[in-house]
Coordinates of C-alpha atoms and ligand atoms in Angstrom, one line a residue:
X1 CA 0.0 0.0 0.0
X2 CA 1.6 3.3 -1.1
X3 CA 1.3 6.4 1.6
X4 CA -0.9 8.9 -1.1
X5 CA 1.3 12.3 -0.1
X6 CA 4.4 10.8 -0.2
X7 CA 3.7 7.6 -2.6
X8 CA 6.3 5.8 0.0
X9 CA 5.2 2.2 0.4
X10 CA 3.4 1.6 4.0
X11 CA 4.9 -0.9 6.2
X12 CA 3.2 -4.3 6.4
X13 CA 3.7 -7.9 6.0
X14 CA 3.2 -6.9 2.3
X15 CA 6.2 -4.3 1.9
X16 CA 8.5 -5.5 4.7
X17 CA 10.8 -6.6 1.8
X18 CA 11.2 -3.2 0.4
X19 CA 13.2 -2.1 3.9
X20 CA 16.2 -0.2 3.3
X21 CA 19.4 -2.5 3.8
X22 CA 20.3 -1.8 7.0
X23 CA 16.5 -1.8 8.6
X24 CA 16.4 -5.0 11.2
X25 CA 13.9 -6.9 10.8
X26 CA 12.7 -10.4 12.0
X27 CA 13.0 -13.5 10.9
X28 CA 11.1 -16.1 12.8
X29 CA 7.8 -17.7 11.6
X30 CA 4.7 -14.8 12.7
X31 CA 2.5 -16.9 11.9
X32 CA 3.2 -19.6 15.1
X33 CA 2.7 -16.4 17.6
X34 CA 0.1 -16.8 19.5
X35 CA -1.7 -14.2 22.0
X36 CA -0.1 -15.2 25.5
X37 CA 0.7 -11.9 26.2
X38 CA -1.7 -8.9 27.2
X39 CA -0.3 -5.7 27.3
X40 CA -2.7 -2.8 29.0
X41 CA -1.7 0.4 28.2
X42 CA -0.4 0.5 24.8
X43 CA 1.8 3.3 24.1
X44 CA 5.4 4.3 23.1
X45 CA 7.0 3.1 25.9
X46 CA 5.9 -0.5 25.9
X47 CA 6.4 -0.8 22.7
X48 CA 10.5 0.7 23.1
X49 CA 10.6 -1.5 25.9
X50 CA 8.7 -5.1 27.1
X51 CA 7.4 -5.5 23.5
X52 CA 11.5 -5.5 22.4
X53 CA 12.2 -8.1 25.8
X54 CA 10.1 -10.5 23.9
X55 CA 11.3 -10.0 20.3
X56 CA 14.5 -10.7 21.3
X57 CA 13.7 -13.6 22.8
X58 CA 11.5 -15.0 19.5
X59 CA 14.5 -13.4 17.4
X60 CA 17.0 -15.6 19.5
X61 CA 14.6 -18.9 19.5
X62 CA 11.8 -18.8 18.1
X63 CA 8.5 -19.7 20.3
X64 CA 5.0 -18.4 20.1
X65 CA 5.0 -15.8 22.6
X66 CA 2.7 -12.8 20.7
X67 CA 1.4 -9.7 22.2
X68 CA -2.5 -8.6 22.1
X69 CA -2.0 -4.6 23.5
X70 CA -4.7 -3.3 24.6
X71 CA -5.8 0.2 24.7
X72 CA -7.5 1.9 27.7
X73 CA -8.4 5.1 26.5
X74 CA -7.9 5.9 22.4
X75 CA -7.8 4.2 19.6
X76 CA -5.1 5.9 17.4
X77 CA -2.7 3.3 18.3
X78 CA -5.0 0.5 16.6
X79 CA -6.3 3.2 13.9
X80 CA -2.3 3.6 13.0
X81 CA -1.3 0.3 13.6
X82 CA -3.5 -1.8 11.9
X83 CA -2.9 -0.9 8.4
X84 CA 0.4 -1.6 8.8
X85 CA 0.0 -5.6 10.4
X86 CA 0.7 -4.0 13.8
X87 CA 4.2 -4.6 12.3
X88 CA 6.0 -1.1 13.3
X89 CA 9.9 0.6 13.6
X90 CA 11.6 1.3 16.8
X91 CA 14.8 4.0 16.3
X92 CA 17.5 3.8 18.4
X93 CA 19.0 6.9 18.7
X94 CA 22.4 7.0 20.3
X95 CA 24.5 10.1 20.7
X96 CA 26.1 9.1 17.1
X97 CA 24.0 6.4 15.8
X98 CA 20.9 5.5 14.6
X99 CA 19.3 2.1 14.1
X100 CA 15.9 1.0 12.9
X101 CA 14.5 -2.3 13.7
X102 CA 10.8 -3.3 12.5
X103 CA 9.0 -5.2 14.9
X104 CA 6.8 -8.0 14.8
X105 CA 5.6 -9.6 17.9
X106 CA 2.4 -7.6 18.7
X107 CA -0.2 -9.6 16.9
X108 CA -3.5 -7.1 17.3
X109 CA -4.6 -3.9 18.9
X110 CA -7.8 -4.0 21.0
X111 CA -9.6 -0.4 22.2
X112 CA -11.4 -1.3 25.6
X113 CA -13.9 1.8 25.9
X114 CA -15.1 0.3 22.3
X115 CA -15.3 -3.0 23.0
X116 CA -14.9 -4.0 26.5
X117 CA -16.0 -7.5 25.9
X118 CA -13.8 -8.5 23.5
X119 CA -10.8 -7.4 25.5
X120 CA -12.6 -9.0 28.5
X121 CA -12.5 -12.2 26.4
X122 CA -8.8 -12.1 25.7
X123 CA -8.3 -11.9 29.1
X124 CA -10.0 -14.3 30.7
X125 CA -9.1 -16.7 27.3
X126 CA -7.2 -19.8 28.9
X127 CA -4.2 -19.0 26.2
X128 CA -3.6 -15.7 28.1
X129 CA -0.6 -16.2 30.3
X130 CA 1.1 -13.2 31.1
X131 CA -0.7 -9.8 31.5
X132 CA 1.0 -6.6 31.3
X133 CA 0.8 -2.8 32.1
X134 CA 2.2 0.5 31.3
X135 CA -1.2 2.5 32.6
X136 CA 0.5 5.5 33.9
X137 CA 0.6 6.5 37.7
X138 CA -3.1 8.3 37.4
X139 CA -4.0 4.4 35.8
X140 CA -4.0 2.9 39.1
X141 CA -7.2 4.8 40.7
X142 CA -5.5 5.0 44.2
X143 CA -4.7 7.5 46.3
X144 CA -0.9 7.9 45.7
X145 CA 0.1 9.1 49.3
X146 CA -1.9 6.1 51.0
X147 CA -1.4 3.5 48.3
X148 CA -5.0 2.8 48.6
X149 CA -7.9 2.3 46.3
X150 CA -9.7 5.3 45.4
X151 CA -13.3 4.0 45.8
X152 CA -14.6 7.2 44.6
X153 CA -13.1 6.7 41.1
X154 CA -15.8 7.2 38.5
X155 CA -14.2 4.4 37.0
X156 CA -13.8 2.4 39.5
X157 CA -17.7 3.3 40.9
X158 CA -18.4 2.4 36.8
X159 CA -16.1 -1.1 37.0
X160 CA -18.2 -2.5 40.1
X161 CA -21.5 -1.7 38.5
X162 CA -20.9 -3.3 35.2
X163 CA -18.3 -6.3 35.6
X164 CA -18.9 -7.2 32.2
X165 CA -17.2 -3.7 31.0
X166 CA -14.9 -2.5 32.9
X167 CA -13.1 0.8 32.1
X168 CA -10.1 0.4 34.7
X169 CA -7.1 -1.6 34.5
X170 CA -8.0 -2.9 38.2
X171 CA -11.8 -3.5 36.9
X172 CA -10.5 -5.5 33.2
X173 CA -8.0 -7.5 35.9
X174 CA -10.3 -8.7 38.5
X175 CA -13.4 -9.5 36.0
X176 CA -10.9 -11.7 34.0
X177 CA -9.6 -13.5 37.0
X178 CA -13.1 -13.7 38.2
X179 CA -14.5 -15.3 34.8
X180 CA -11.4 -17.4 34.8
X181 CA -12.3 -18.4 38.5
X182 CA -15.4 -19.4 37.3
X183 CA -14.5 -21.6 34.2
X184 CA -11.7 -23.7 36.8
X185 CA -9.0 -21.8 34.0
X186 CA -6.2 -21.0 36.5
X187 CA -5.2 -17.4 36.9
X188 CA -2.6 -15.1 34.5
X189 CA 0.1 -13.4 36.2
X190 CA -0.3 -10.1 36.2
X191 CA 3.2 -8.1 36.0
X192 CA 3.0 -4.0 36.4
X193 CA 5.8 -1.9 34.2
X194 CA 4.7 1.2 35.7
X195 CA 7.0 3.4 37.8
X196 CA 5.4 3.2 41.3
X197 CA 7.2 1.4 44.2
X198 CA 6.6 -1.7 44.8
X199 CA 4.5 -2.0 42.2
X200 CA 3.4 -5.4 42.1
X201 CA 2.5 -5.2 45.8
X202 CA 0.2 -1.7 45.1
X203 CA -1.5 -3.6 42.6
X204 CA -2.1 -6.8 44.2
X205 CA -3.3 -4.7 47.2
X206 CA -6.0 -2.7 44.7
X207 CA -6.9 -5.6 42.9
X208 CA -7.9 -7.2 46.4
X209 CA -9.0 -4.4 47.7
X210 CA -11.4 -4.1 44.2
X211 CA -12.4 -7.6 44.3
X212 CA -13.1 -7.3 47.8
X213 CA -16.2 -4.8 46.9
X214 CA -17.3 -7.5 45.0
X215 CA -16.9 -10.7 46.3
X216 CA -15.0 -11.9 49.2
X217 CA -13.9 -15.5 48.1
X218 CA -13.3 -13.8 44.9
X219 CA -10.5 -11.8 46.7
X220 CA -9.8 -14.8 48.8
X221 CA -8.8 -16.7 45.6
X222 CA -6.7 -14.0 43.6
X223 CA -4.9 -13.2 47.1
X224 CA -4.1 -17.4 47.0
X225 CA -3.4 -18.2 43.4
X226 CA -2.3 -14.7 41.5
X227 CA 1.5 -13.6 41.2
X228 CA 1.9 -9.7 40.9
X229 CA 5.5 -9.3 40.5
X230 CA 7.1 -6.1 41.1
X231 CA 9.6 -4.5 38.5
X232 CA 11.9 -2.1 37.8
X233 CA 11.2 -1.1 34.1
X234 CA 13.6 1.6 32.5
X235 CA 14.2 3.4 28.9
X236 CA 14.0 6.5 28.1
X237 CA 11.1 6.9 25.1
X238 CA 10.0 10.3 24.2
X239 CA 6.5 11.0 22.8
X240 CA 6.5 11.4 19.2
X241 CA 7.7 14.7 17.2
X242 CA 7.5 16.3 14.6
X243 CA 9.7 15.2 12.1
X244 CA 9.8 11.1 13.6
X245 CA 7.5 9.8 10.6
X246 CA 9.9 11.3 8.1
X247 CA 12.9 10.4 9.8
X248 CA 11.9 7.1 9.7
X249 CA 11.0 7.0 6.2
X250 CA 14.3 8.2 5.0
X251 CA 16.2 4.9 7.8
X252 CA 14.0 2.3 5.9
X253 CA 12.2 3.3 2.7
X254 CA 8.5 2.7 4.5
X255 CA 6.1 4.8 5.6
X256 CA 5.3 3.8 9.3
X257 CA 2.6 5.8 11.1
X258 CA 3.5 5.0 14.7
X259 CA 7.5 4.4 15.2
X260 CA 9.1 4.4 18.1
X261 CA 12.0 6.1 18.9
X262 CA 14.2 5.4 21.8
X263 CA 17.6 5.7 23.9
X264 CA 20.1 2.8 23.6
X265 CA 20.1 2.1 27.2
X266 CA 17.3 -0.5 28.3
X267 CA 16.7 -2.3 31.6
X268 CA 14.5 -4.5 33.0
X269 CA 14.6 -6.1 36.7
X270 CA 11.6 -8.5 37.5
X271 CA 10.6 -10.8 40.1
X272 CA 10.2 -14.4 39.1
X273 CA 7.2 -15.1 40.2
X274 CA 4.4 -16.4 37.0
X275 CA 2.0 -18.7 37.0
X276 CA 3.5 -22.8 37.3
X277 CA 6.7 -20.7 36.1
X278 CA 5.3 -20.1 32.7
X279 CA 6.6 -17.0 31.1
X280 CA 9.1 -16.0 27.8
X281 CA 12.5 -17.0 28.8
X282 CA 13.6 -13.3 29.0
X283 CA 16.8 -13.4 30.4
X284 CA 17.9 -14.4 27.1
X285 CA 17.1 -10.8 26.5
X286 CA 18.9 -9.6 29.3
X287 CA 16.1 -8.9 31.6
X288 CA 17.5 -9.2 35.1
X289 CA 15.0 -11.9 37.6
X290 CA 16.0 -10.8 41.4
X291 CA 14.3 -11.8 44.7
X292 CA 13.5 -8.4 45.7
X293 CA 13.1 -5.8 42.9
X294 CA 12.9 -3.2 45.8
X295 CA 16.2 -1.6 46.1
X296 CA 16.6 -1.5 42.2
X297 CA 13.1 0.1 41.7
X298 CA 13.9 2.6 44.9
X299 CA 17.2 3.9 43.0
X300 CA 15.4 4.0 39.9
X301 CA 12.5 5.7 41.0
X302 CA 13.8 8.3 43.1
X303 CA 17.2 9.1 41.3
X304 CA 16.1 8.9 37.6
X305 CA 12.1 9.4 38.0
X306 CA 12.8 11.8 40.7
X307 CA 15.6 14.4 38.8
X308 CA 13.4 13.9 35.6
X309 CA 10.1 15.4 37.5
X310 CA 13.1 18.3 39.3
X311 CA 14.1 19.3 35.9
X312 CA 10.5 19.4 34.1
X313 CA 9.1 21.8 37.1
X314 CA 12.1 24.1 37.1
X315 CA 13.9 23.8 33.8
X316 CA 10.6 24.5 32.7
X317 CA 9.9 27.3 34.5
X318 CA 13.4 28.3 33.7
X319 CA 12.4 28.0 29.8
X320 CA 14.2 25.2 28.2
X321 CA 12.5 22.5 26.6
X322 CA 13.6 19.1 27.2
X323 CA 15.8 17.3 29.6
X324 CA 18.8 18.1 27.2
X325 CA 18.3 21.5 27.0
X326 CA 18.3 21.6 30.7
X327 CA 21.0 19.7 31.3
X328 CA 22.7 21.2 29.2
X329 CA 23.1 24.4 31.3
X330 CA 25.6 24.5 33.7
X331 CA 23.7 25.5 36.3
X332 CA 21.1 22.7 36.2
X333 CA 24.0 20.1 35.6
X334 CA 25.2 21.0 39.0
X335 CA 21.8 21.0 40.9
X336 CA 20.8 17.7 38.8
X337 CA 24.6 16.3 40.1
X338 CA 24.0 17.5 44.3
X339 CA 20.9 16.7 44.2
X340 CA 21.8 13.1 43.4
X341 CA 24.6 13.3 45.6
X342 CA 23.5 15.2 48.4
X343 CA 19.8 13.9 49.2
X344 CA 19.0 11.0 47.3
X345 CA 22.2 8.6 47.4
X346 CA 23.1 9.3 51.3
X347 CA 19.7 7.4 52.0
X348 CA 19.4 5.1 49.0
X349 CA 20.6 1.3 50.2
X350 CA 22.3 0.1 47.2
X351 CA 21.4 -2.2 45.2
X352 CA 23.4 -5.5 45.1
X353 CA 26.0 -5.2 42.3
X354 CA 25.5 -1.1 41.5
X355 CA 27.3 1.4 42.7
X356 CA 25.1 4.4 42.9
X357 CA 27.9 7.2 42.4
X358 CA 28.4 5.5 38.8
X359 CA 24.4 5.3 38.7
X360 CA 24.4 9.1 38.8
X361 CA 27.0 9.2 36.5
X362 CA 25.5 7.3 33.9
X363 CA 22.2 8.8 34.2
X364 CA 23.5 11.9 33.5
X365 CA 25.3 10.8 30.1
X366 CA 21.8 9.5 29.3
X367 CA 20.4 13.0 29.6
X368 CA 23.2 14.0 27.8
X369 CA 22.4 12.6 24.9
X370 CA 21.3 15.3 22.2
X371 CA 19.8 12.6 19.9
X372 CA 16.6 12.4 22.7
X373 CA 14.3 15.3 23.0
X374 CA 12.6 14.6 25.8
X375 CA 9.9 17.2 26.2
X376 CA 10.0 18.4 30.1
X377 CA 6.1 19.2 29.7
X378 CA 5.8 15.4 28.8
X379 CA 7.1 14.7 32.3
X380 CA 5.9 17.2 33.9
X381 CA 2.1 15.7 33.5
X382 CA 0.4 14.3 36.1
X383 CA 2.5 15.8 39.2
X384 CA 0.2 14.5 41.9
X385 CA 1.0 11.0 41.0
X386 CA 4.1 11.3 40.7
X387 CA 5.6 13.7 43.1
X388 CA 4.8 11.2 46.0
X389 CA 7.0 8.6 44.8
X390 CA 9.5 10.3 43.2
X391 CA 10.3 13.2 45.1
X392 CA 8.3 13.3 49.1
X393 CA 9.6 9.4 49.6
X394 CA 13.1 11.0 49.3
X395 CA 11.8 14.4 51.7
X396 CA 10.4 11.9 54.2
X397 CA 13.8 9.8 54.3
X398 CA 15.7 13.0 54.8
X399 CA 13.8 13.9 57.5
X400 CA 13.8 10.6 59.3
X401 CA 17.6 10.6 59.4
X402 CA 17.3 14.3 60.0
X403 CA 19.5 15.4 56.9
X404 CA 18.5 18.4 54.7
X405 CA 16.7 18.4 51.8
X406 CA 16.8 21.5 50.2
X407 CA 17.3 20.8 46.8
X408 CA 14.5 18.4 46.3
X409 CA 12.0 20.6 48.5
X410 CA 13.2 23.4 45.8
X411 CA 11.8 20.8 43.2
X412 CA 8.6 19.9 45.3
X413 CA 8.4 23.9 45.5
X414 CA 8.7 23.9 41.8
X415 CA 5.6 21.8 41.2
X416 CA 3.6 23.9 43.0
X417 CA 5.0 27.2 41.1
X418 CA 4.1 25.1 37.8
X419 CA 0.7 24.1 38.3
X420 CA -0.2 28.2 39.1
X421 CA -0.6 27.6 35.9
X422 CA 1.4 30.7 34.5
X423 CA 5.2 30.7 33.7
X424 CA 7.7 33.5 34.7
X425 CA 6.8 35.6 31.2
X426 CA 3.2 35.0 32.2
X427 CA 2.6 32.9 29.4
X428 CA -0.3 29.8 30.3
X429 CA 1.0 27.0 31.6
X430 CA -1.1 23.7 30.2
X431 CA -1.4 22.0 33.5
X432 CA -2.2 18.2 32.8
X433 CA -3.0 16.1 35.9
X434 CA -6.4 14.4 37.1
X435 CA -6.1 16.8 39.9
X436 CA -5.5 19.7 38.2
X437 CA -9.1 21.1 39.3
X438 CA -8.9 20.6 43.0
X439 CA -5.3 22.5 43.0
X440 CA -6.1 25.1 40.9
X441 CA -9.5 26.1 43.5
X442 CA -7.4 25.3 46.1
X443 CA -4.3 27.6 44.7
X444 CA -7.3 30.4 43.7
X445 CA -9.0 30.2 47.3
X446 CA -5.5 30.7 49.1
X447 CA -5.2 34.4 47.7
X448 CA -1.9 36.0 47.0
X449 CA 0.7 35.0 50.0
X450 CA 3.1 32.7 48.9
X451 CA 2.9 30.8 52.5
X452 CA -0.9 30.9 52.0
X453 CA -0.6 29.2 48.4
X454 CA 2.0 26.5 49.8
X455 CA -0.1 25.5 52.8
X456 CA -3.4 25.3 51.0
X457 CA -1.0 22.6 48.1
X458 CA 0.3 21.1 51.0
X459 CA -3.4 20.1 52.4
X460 CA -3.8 17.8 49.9
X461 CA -3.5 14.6 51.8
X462 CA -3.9 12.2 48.4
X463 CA -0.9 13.9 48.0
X464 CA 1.2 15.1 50.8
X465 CA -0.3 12.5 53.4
X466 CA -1.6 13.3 56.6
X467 CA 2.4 13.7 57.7
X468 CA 4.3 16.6 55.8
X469 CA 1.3 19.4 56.1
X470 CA 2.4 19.5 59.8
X471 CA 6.0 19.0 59.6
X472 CA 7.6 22.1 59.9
X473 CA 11.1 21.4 58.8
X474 CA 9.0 20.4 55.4
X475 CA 7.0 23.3 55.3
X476 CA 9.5 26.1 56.0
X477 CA 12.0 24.3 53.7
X478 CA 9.0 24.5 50.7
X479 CA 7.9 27.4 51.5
X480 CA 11.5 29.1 51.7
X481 CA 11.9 27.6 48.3
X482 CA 8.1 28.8 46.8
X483 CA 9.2 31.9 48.0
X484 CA 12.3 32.3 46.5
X485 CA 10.8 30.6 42.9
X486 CA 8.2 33.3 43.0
X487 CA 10.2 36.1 43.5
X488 CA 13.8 35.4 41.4
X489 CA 12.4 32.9 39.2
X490 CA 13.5 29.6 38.5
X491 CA 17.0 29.9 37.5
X492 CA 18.0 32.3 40.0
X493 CA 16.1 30.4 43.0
X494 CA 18.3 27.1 41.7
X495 CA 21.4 28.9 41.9
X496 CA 21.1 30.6 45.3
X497 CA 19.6 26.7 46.4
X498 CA 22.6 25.2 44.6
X499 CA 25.4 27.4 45.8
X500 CA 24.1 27.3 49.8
X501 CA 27.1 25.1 51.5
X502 CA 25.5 21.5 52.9
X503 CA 26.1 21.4 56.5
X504 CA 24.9 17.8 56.9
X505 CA 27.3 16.2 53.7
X506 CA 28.6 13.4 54.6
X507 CA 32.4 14.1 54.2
X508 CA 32.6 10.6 52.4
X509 CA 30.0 11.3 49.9
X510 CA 31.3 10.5 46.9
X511 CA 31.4 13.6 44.2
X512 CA 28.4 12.9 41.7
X513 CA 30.2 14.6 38.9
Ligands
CS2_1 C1 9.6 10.0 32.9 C2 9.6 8.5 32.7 O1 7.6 10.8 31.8 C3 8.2 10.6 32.9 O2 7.6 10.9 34.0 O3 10.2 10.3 34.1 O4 8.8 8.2 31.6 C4 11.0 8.0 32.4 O5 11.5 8.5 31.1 C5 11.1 6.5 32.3 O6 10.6 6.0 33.5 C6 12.5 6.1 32.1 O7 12.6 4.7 32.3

């Protein structure tokens, strides 16, 4: 099928042979895959990351382990993927290099809201092993200071009143496991990608606690018989840009309408705990299977998660774009580099085998890499979800072992500046998280004091807890920090914060950079 505009053939099954030498693709038999994977939550990053695990694996030795993804929300992914096979590219972009590989192990694209029943069906289909999920923090329905479902939802109140359609992730889970119950099929294992600690154990908690609503032997069973291993999932995939589709083109002679592009770097750590052991021998790919994904998801989440959400509030703010433009300034280089060093690695435990000092160090050549334009608005959505686990875990660890935390309450500070919802040239900020009402009445109702605006934030217990609001070395440190953001702006407030001497470094702290 030729692309009309650009009469560049389409990727498919059709035109695969018409990829530029060069262009990776697959050769293993398709057509033995079968649909033992379910992936919720289909978007660029799955698709950069688990959906590549498995291809290496078929690429490697063959098998039948095909992906079904599975939509929650839209359906361009299908509507762009489905002409093409649901074959598509993935780009690796290195600092100097670019490689394009065409991908063949997702087998077909369901959309829930349009057809809940036939993604139910795959689901709680006996050839469904594994499931899944990239849903995003706000995906979860829970109350991200508490870890608790949120049984207020209105898709959660939706999911328990029609069990034949759910809308949620926890809703699609628990009526599958339920049907599956019912037919004596055993269980899937469920397996979260999505950065929130302990991830498996938050969803295994909702999941019970949803299923509880409904039926307690229900619960009873999937607490007995499901695995929920946690994970520590990691690439760096931007959205898409401008420019990606023809990029792509010109790599391998097709017209693909949903690459992916990606950083070289990939890492998965997973718990190996499936269902009697049944699961893609991923290793082969290189995923690492550890005992407790805990202290690998902790670093993760706190020194990669937590500096990306830093530098979207205030490099934002600032006015750069991305994470390279930001760290690409001196001055946010060195905050990035103590922030790492001074508040987040003196409380980290270390995960067996990495050294955390060269953890910093390679997470900032990964930023450094001008091939990846990772938009800082892109990260900086949905801040209530992800401030908690990225940012106040680190705050509340700090103040535990009573050492400052200046730096990251300057980022926690920074979140509150950016959903005002104005920058520093008064220019709209487009403030995208599920919360986004509440904080805005609660930032309107608070008036015009800076302390008045941080207090009324720091209220928000799905957010803050019931702890920080009434800790004062949190509160004066974030409002200090507001204060300062408000009235130098962002860059200046980050260098005063970043040239203050540390009286509680460690003098053995290692230098970051
Ligand atoms: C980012 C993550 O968008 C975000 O919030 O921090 O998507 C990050 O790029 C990935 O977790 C990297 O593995």
């Amino acid at each position: 099928m030729a692309d009309s505009k650009t009469s560049i053939p389409r990727l498919s099954l059709a035109t695969l042979g018409l990829a530029r030498v060069g262009t990776a693709g697959f050769s293993y038999d398709r057509r033995r895959l079968r649909p033992r994977v379910v992936h919720l939550g289909l978007g660029a990053f799955f698709r950069a990351h688990g959906a590549l695990f498995t291809e290496d694996v078929l690429a490697d030795q063959g098998g039948d382990w095909g992906v079904t993804g599975a939509s929650l929300r839209r359906p361009d992914q299908r509507n762009r993927l489905t002409p093409q096979d649901c074959l598509y590219t993935t780009v690796e972009n290195g600092s100097n290099s670019q490689k394009a590989r065409i991908v063949g192990c997702l087998l077909n694209v369901l959309v829930g809201p349009e057809n809940p029943a036939a993604l139910l069906d795959r689901l709680s289909d006996g050839e469904t092993a594994i499931v899944t999920l990239t849903v995003t923090e706000k995906g979860y329905c829970h109350d991200p200071a508490s870890g608790r479902l949120n049984a207020d939802h209105p898709e959660i109140r939706h999911d328990l009143e029609h069990p034949d359609a759910p809308q949620s992730a926890v809703g699609l889970v628990t009526s599958a496991l339920a049907r599956r119950n019912a037919a004596g099929l055993p269980p899937f294992t469920v397996a979260t990608c999505d950065n929130l600690p302990s991830n498996g154990v938050l969803l295994a908690q909702l999941v019970y606690e949803f299923a509880s609503l409904r039926d307690d032997a229900l619960a009873a069973w999937i607490e007995r018989t499901v695995p929920f291993p946690s994970s520590m999932v990691d690439r760096i995939v931007p959205a898409e840009a401008p420019g990606d589709l023809s990029a792509v083109e010109r790599l391998t002679g097709l017209h693909d309408a949903a690459p992916v592009m990606h950083e070289p770097f990939r890492q998965w750590v997973l718990e190996d705990r499936f269902v009697d052991g049944v699961r893609p021998p991923w290793e082969r790919a290189g995923v690492q299977f550890v005992s407790d994904v805990g202290p690998f998801e902790r670093a993760k989440l706190r020194m990669l998660n937590g500096s990306h959400s830093a530098l979207a509030y205030l490099g934002s703010l600032a006015g750069y774009e991305t994470i390279f433009d930001a760290v690409s300034d001196e001055l946010f280089a060195r905050f990035i580099k103590r922030f790492w060093r001074d508040e987040v690695i003196p409380i980290l435990p270390a995960p067996p085998g990495l050294d955390l000092g060269q953890y910093a160090d390679q997470l900032f050549e990964r930023y450094r890499n001008p091939a990846i334009r990772h938009r800082l608005r892109q990260i900086a959505m949905d801040g209530s979800q992800k401030v908690p686990p990225r940012l106040l875990s680190t705050v509340r660890d700090n103040l535990k072992q009573k050492r400052a935390f200046k730096l990251v309450a300057l980022a926690v500070a920074g979140w509150m500046r950016y959903i005002s919802g104005t920058d520093e040239t008064g220019a709209a900020i487009d403030v995208r998280d599920p919360l986004a009402v509440c904080l805005r009445e609660r930032i309107d109702s608070a008036g015009t004091d800076p302390a008045a605006q941080v207090r009324a934030l720091a209220t928000v217990e799905a957010v803050f807890g019931k702890d920080l609001p009434g800790n004062e070395a949190f509160m004066t440190a974030v409002t200090e920090a507001y204060e300062a953001l408000r009235r130098a702006g962002a860059r200046q407030a980050t260098a005063t914060w970043v040239e203050a001497g540390d009286p509680h470094l460690s003098p053995g702290a290692r230098n970051g950079g």
